[in-house]
PDB file of C-alpha atoms in Angstrom:
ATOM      1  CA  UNK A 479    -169.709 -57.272-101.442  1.00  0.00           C
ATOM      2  CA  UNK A 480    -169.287 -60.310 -98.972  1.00  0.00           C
ATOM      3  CA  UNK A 481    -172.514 -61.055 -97.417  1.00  0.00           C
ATOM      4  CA  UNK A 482    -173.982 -64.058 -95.138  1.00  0.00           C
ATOM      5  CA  UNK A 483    -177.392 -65.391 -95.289  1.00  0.00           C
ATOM      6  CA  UNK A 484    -178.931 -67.240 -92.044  1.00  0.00           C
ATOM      7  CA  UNK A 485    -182.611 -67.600 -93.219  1.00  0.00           C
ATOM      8  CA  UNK A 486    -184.023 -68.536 -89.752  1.00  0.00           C
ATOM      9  CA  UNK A 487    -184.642 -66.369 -87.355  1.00  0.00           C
ATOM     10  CA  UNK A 488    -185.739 -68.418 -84.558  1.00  0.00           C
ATOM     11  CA  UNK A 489    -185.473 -71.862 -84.034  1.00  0.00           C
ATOM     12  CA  UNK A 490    -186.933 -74.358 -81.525  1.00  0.00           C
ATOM     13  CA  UNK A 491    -186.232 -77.730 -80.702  1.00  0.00           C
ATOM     14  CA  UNK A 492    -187.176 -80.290 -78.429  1.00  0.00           C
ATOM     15  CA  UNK A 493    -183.902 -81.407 -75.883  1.00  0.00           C
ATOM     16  CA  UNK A 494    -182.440 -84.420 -77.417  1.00  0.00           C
ATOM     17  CA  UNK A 495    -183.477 -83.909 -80.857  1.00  0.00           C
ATOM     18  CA  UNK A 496    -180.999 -82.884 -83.397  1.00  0.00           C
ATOM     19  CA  UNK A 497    -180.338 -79.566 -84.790  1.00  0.00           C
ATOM     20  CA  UNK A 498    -179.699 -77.887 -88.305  1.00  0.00           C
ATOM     21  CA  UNK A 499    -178.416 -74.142 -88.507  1.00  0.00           C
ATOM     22  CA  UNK A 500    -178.325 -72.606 -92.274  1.00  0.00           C
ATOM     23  CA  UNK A 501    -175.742 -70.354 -93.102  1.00  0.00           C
ATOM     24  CA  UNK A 502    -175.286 -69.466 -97.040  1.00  0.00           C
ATOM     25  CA  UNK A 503    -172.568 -66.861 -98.018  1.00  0.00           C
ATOM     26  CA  UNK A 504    -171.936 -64.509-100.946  1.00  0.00           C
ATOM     27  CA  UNK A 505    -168.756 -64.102-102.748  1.00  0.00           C
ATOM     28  CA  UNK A 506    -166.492 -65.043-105.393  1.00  0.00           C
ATOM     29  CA  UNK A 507    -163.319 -65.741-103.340  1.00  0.00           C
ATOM     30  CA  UNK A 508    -162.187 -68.690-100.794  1.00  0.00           C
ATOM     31  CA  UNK A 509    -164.029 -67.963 -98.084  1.00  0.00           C
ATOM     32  CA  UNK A 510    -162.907 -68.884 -94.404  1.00  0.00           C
ATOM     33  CA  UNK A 511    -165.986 -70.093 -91.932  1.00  0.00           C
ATOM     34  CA  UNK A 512    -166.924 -69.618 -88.680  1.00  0.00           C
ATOM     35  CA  UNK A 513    -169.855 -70.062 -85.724  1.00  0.00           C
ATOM     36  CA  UNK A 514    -170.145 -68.405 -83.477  1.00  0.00           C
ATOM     37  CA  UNK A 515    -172.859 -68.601 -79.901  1.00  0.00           C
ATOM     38  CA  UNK A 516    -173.958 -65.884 -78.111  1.00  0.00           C
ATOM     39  CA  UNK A 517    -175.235 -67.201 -74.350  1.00  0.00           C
ATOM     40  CA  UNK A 518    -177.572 -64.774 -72.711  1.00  0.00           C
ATOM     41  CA  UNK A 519    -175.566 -62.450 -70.660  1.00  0.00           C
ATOM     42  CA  UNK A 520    -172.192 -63.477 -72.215  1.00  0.00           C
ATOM     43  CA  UNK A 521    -169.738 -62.502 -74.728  1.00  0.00           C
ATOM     44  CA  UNK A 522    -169.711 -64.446 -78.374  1.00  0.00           C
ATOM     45  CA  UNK A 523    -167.668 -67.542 -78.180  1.00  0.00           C
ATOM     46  CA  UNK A 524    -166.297 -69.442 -81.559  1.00  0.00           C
ATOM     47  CA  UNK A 525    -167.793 -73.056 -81.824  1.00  0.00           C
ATOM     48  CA  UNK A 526    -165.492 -74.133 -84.787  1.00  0.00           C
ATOM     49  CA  UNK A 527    -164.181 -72.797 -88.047  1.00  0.00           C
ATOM     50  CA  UNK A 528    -163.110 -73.670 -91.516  1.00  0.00           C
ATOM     51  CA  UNK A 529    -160.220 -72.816 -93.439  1.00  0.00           C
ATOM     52  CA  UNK A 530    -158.949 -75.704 -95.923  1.00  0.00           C
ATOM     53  CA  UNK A 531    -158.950 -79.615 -95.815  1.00  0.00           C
ATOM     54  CA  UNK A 532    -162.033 -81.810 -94.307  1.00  0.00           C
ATOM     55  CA  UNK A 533    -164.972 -80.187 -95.240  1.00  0.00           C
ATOM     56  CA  UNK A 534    -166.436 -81.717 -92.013  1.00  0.00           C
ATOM     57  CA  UNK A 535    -165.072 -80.074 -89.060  1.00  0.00           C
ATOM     58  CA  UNK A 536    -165.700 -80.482 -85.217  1.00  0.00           C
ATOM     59  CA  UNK A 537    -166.314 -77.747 -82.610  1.00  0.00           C
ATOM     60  CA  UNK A 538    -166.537 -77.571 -78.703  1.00  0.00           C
ATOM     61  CA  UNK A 539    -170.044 -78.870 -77.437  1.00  0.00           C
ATOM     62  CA  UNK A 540    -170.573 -81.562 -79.688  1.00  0.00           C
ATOM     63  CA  UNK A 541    -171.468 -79.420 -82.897  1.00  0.00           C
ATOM     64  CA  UNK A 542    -169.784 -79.693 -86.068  1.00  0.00           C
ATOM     65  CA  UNK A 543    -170.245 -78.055 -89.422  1.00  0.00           C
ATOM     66  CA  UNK A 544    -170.188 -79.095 -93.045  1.00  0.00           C
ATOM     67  CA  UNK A 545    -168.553 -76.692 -95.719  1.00  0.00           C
ATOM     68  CA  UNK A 546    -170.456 -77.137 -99.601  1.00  0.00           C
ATOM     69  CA  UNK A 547    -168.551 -75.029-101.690  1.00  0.00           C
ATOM     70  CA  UNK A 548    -171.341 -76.004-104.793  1.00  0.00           C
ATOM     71  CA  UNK A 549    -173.908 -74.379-102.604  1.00  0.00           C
ATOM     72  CA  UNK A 550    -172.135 -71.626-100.570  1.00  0.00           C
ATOM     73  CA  UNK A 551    -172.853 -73.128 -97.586  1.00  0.00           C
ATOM     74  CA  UNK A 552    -171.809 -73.822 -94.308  1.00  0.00           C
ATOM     75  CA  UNK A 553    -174.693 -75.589 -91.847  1.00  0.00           C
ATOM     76  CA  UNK A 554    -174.371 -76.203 -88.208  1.00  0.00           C
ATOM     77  CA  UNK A 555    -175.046 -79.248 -87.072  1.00  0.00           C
ATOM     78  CA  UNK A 556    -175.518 -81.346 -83.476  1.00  0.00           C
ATOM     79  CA  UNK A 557    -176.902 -84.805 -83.375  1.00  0.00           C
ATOM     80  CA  UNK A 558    -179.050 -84.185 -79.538  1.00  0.00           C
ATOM     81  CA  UNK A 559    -179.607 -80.487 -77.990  1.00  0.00           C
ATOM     82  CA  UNK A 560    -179.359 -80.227 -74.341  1.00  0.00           C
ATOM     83  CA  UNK A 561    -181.456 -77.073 -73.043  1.00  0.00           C
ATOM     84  CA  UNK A 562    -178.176 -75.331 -72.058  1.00  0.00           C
ATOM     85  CA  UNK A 563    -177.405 -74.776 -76.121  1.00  0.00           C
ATOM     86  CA  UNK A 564    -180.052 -72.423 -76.080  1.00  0.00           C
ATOM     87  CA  UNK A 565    -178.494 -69.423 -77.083  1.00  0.00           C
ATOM     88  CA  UNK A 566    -178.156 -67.012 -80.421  1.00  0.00           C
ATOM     89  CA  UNK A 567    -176.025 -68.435 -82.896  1.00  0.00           C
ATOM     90  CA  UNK A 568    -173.713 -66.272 -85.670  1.00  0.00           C
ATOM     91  CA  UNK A 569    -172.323 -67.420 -89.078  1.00  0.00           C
ATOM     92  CA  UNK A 570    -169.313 -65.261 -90.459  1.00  0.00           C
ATOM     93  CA  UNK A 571    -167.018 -65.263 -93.029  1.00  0.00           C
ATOM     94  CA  UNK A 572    -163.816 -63.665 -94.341  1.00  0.00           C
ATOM     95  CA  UNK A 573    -162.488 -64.197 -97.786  1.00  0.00           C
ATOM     96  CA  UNK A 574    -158.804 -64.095 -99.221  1.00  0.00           C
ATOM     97  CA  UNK A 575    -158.820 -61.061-100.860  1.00  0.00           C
ATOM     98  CA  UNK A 576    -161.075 -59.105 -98.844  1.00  0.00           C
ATOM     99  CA  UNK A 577    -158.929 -57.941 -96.000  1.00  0.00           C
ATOM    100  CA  UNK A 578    -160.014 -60.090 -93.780  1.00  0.00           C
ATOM    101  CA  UNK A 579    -162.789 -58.053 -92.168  1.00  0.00           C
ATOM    102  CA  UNK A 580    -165.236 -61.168 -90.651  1.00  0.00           C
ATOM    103  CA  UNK A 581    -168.718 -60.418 -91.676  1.00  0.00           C
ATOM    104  CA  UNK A 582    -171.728 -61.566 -89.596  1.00  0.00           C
ATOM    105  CA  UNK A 583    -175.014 -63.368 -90.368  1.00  0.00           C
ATOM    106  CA  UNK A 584    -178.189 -61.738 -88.660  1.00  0.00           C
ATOM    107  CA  UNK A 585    -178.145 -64.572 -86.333  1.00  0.00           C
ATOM    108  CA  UNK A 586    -180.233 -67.673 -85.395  1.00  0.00           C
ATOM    109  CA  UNK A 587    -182.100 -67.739 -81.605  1.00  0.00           C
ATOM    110  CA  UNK A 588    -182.643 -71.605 -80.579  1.00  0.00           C
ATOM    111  CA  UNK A 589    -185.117 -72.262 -78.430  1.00  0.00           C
ATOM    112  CA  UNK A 590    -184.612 -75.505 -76.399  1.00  0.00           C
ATOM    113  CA  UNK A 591    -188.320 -77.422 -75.240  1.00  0.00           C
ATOM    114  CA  UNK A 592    -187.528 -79.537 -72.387  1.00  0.00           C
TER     115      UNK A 592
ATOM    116  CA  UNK B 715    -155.838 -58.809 -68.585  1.00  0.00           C
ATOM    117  CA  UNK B 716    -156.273 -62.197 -69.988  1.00  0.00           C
ATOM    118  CA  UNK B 717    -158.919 -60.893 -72.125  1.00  0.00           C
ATOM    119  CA  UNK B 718    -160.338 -58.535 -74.277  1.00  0.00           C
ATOM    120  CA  UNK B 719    -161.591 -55.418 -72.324  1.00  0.00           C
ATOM    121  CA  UNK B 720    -164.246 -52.694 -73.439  1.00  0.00           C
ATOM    122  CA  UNK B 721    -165.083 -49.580 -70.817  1.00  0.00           C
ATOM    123  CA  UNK B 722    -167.371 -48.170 -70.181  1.00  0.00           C
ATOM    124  CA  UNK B 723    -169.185 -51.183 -69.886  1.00  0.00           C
ATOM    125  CA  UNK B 724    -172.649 -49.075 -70.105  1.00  0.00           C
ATOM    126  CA  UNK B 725    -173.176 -45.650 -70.993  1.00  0.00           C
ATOM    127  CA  UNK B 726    -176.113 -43.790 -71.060  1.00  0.00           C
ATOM    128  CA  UNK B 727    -175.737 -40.437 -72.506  1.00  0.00           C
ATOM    129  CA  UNK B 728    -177.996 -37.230 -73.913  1.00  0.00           C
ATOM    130  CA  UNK B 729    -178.751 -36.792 -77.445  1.00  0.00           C
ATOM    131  CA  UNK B 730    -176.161 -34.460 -79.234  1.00  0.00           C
ATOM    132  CA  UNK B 731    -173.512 -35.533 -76.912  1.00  0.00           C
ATOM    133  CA  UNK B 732    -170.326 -36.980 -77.764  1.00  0.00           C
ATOM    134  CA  UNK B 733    -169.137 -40.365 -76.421  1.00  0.00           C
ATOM    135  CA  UNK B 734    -165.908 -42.230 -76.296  1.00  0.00           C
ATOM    136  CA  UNK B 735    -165.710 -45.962 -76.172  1.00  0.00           C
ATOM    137  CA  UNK B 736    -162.211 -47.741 -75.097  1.00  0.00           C
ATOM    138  CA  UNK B 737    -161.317 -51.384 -76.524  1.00  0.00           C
ATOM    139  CA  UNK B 738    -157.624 -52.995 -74.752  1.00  0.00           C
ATOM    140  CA  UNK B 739    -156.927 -56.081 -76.981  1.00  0.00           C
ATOM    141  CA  UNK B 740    -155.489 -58.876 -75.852  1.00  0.00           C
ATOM    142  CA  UNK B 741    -151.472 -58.544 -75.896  1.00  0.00           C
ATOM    143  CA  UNK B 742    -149.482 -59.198 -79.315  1.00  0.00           C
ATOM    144  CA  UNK B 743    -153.218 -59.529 -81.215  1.00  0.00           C
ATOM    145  CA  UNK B 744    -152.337 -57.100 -84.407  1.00  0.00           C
ATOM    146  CA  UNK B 745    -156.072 -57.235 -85.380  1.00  0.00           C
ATOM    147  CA  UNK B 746    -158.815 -55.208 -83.546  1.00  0.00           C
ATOM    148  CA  UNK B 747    -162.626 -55.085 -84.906  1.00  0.00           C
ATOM    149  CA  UNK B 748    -164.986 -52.944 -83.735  1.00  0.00           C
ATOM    150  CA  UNK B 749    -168.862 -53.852 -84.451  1.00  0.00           C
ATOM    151  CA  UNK B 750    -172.198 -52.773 -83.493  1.00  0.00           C
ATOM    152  CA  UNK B 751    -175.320 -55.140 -81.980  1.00  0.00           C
ATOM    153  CA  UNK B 752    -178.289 -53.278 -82.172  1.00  0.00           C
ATOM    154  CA  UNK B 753    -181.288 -55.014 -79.611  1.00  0.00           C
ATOM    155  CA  UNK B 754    -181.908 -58.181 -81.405  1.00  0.00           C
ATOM    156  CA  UNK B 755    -180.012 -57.876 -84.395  1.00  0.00           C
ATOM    157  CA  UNK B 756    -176.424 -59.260 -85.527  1.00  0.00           C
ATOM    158  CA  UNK B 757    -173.188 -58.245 -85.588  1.00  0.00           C
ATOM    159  CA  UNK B 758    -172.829 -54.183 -88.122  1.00  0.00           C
ATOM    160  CA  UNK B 759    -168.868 -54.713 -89.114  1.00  0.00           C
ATOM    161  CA  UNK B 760    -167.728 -50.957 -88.265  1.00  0.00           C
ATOM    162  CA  UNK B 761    -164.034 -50.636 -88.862  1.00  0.00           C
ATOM    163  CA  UNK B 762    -160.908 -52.972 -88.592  1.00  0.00           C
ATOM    164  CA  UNK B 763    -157.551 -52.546 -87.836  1.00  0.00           C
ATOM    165  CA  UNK B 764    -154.572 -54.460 -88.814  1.00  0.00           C
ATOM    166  CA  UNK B 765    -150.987 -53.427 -87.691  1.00  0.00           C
ATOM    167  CA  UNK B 766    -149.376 -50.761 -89.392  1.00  0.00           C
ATOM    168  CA  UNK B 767    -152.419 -50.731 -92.299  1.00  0.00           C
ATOM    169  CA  UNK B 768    -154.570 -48.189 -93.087  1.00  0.00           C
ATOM    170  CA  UNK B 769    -157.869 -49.222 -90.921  1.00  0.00           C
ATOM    171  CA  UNK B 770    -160.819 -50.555 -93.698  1.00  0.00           C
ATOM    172  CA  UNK B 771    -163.553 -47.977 -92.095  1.00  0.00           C
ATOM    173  CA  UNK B 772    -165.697 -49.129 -94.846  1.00  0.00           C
ATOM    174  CA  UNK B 773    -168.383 -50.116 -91.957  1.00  0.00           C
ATOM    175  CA  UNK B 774    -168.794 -46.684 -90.507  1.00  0.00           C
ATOM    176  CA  UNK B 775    -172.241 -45.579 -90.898  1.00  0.00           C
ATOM    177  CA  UNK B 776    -171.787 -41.891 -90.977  1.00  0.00           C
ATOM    178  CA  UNK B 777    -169.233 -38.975 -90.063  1.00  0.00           C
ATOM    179  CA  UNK B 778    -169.618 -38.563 -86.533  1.00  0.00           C
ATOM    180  CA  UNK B 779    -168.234 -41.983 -86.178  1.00  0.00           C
ATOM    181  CA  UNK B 780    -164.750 -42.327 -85.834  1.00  0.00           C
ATOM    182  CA  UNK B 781    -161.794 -44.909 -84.407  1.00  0.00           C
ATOM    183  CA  UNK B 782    -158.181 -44.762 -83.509  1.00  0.00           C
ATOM    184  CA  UNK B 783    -155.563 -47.438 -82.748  1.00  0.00           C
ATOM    185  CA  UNK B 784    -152.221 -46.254 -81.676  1.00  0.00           C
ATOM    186  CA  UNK B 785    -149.875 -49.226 -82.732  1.00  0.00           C
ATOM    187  CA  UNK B 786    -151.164 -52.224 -81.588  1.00  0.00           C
ATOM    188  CA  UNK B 787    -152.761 -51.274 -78.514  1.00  0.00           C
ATOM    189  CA  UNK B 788    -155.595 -49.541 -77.294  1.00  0.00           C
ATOM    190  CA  UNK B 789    -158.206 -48.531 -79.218  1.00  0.00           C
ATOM    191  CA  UNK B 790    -160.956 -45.985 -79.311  1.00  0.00           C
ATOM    192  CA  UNK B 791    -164.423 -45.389 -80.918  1.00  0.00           C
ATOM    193  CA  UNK B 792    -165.451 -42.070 -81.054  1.00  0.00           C
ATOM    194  CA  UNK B 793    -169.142 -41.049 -81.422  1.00  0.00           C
ATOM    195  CA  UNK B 794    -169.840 -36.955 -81.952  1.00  0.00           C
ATOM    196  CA  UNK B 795    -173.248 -36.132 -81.871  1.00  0.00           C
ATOM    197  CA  UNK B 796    -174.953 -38.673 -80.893  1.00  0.00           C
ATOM    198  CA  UNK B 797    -178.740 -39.728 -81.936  1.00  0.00           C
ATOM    199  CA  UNK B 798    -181.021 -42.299 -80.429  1.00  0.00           C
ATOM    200  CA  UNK B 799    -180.539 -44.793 -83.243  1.00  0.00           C
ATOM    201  CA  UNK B 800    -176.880 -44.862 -81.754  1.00  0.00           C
ATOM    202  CA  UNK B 801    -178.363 -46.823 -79.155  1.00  0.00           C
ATOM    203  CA  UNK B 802    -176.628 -50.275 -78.942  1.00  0.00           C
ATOM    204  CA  UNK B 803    -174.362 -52.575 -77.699  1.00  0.00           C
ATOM    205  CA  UNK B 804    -170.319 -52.048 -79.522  1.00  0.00           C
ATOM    206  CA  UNK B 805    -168.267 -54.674 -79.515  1.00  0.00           C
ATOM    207  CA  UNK B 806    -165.130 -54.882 -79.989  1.00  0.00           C
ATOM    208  CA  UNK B 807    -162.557 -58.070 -80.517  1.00  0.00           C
ATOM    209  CA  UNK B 808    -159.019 -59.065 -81.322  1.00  0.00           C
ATOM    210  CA  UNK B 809    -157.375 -61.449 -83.387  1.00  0.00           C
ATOM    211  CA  UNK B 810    -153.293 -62.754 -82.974  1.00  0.00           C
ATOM    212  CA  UNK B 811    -153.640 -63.482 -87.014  1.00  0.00           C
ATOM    213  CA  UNK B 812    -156.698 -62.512 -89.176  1.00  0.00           C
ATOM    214  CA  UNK B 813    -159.110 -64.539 -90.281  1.00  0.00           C
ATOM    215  CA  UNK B 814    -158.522 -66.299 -87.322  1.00  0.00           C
ATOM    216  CA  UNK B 815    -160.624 -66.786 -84.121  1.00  0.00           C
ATOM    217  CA  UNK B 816    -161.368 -63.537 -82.990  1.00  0.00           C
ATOM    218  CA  UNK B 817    -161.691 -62.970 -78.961  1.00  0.00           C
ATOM    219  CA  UNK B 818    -164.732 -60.345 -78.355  1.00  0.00           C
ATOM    220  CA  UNK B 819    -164.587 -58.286 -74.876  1.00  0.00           C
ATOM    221  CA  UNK B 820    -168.200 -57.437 -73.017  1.00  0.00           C
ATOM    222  CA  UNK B 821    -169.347 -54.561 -75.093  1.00  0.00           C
ATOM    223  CA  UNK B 822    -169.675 -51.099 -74.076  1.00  0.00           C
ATOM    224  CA  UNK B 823    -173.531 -51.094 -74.203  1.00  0.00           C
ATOM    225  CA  UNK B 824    -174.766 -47.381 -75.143  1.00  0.00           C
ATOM    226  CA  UNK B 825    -178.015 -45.609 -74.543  1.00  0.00           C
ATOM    227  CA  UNK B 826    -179.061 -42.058 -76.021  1.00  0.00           C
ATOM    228  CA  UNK B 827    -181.583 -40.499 -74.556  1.00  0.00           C
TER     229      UNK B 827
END
């Protein structure tokens, strides 16, 4: 069965420093990537996604993500946190093949230090 | 509406009762998720429907939960019985073409007492 792996559980950083979110999936299949942030009070909101092409892709709020197929993984990245990305953060993925039902990491909370 | 919308948007209801959560998808999305957030936990995958397919309900964690989607409309999540480990937040969201970006409403956020 598809499963995703985010291995932190909490994260803090100091604003302006950069940021590294692990995600690591299970599966035989192409898999299609996502991230997602949660805000406090607010609904989940997709930062970016990957489906084919660049392995490097670009999101909303200055993060991008890097898709390594040789290690199942699909990191979040941003080069300087402001204190208003403090939020949870979701990995998910859908494979071809598996009826597209988007499963969900356990989530990453980042914790911004001003 | 413009978006995704989930009512009640809290519920709080007795153990052993049976609740019914609503989920109206954006217009002309043919794929509707339902999931469950538990207090600090991720996203439980409970069912998914797409169009005219039989609905994968291979996230349902017992019996006494059940969902319906007439066409590609309105959907409902039916909990019978309900037990304090119910307790959550259920989410639902919509998608114009799966695996794409799906759009997630408020969450109906239940508590059993």
């Amino acid at each position: 069965a598809q499963s995703v792996t985010q291995p932190d559980i909490h994260i803090t950083v100091s604003e302006g420093a950069s940021l590294e979110l692990r995600c690591n999936y299970s599966y035989g299949a192409t898999p299609y990537l996502f991230w997602y942030v949660q805000s406090p009070g607010q609904g989940l909101q997709l930062l970016l996604k990957y489906f084919s092409g660049d392995t490097l892709v670009q999101g909303i709020k200055g993060f991008e993500a890097e898709f390594k197929r040789s290690q199942s993984s699909f990191n979040l990245r941003k080069p300087s946190v402001h204190w208003s990305d403090a939020a949870e953060y979701f990995c998910a993925v859908a494979f071809t093949g598996g009826g597209n039902k988007l499963t969900f990491g356990t989530g990453t909370q980042l914790k911004v230090e001003l | 509406g413009a978006g995704v919308s989930q009512s009640p948007s809290n519920k709080v209801t007795e153990k052993g009762k049976d609740v019914e959560l609503r989920c109206d998808p954006i217009s002309g999305h043919t794929a509707l998720y339902w999931y469950r957030q538990r207090l600090g936990q991720g996203l439980e995958f409970l069912i998914y429907f797409q169009g005219n397919s039989a609905p994968d309900k291979s996230g349902l964690p017992s019996d006494r939960f059940s969902a319906e989607r007439t066409g590609e409309s309105v959907s409902t999540l039916t909990i019978q019985r309900t037990q304090q480990e119910d307790s959550a937040v259920y989410l639902c969201a919509s998608s114009a073409q799966p695996p794409g970006e799906l759009f997630f409403g408020e969450g109906s956020r239940l508590t059993v007492l």
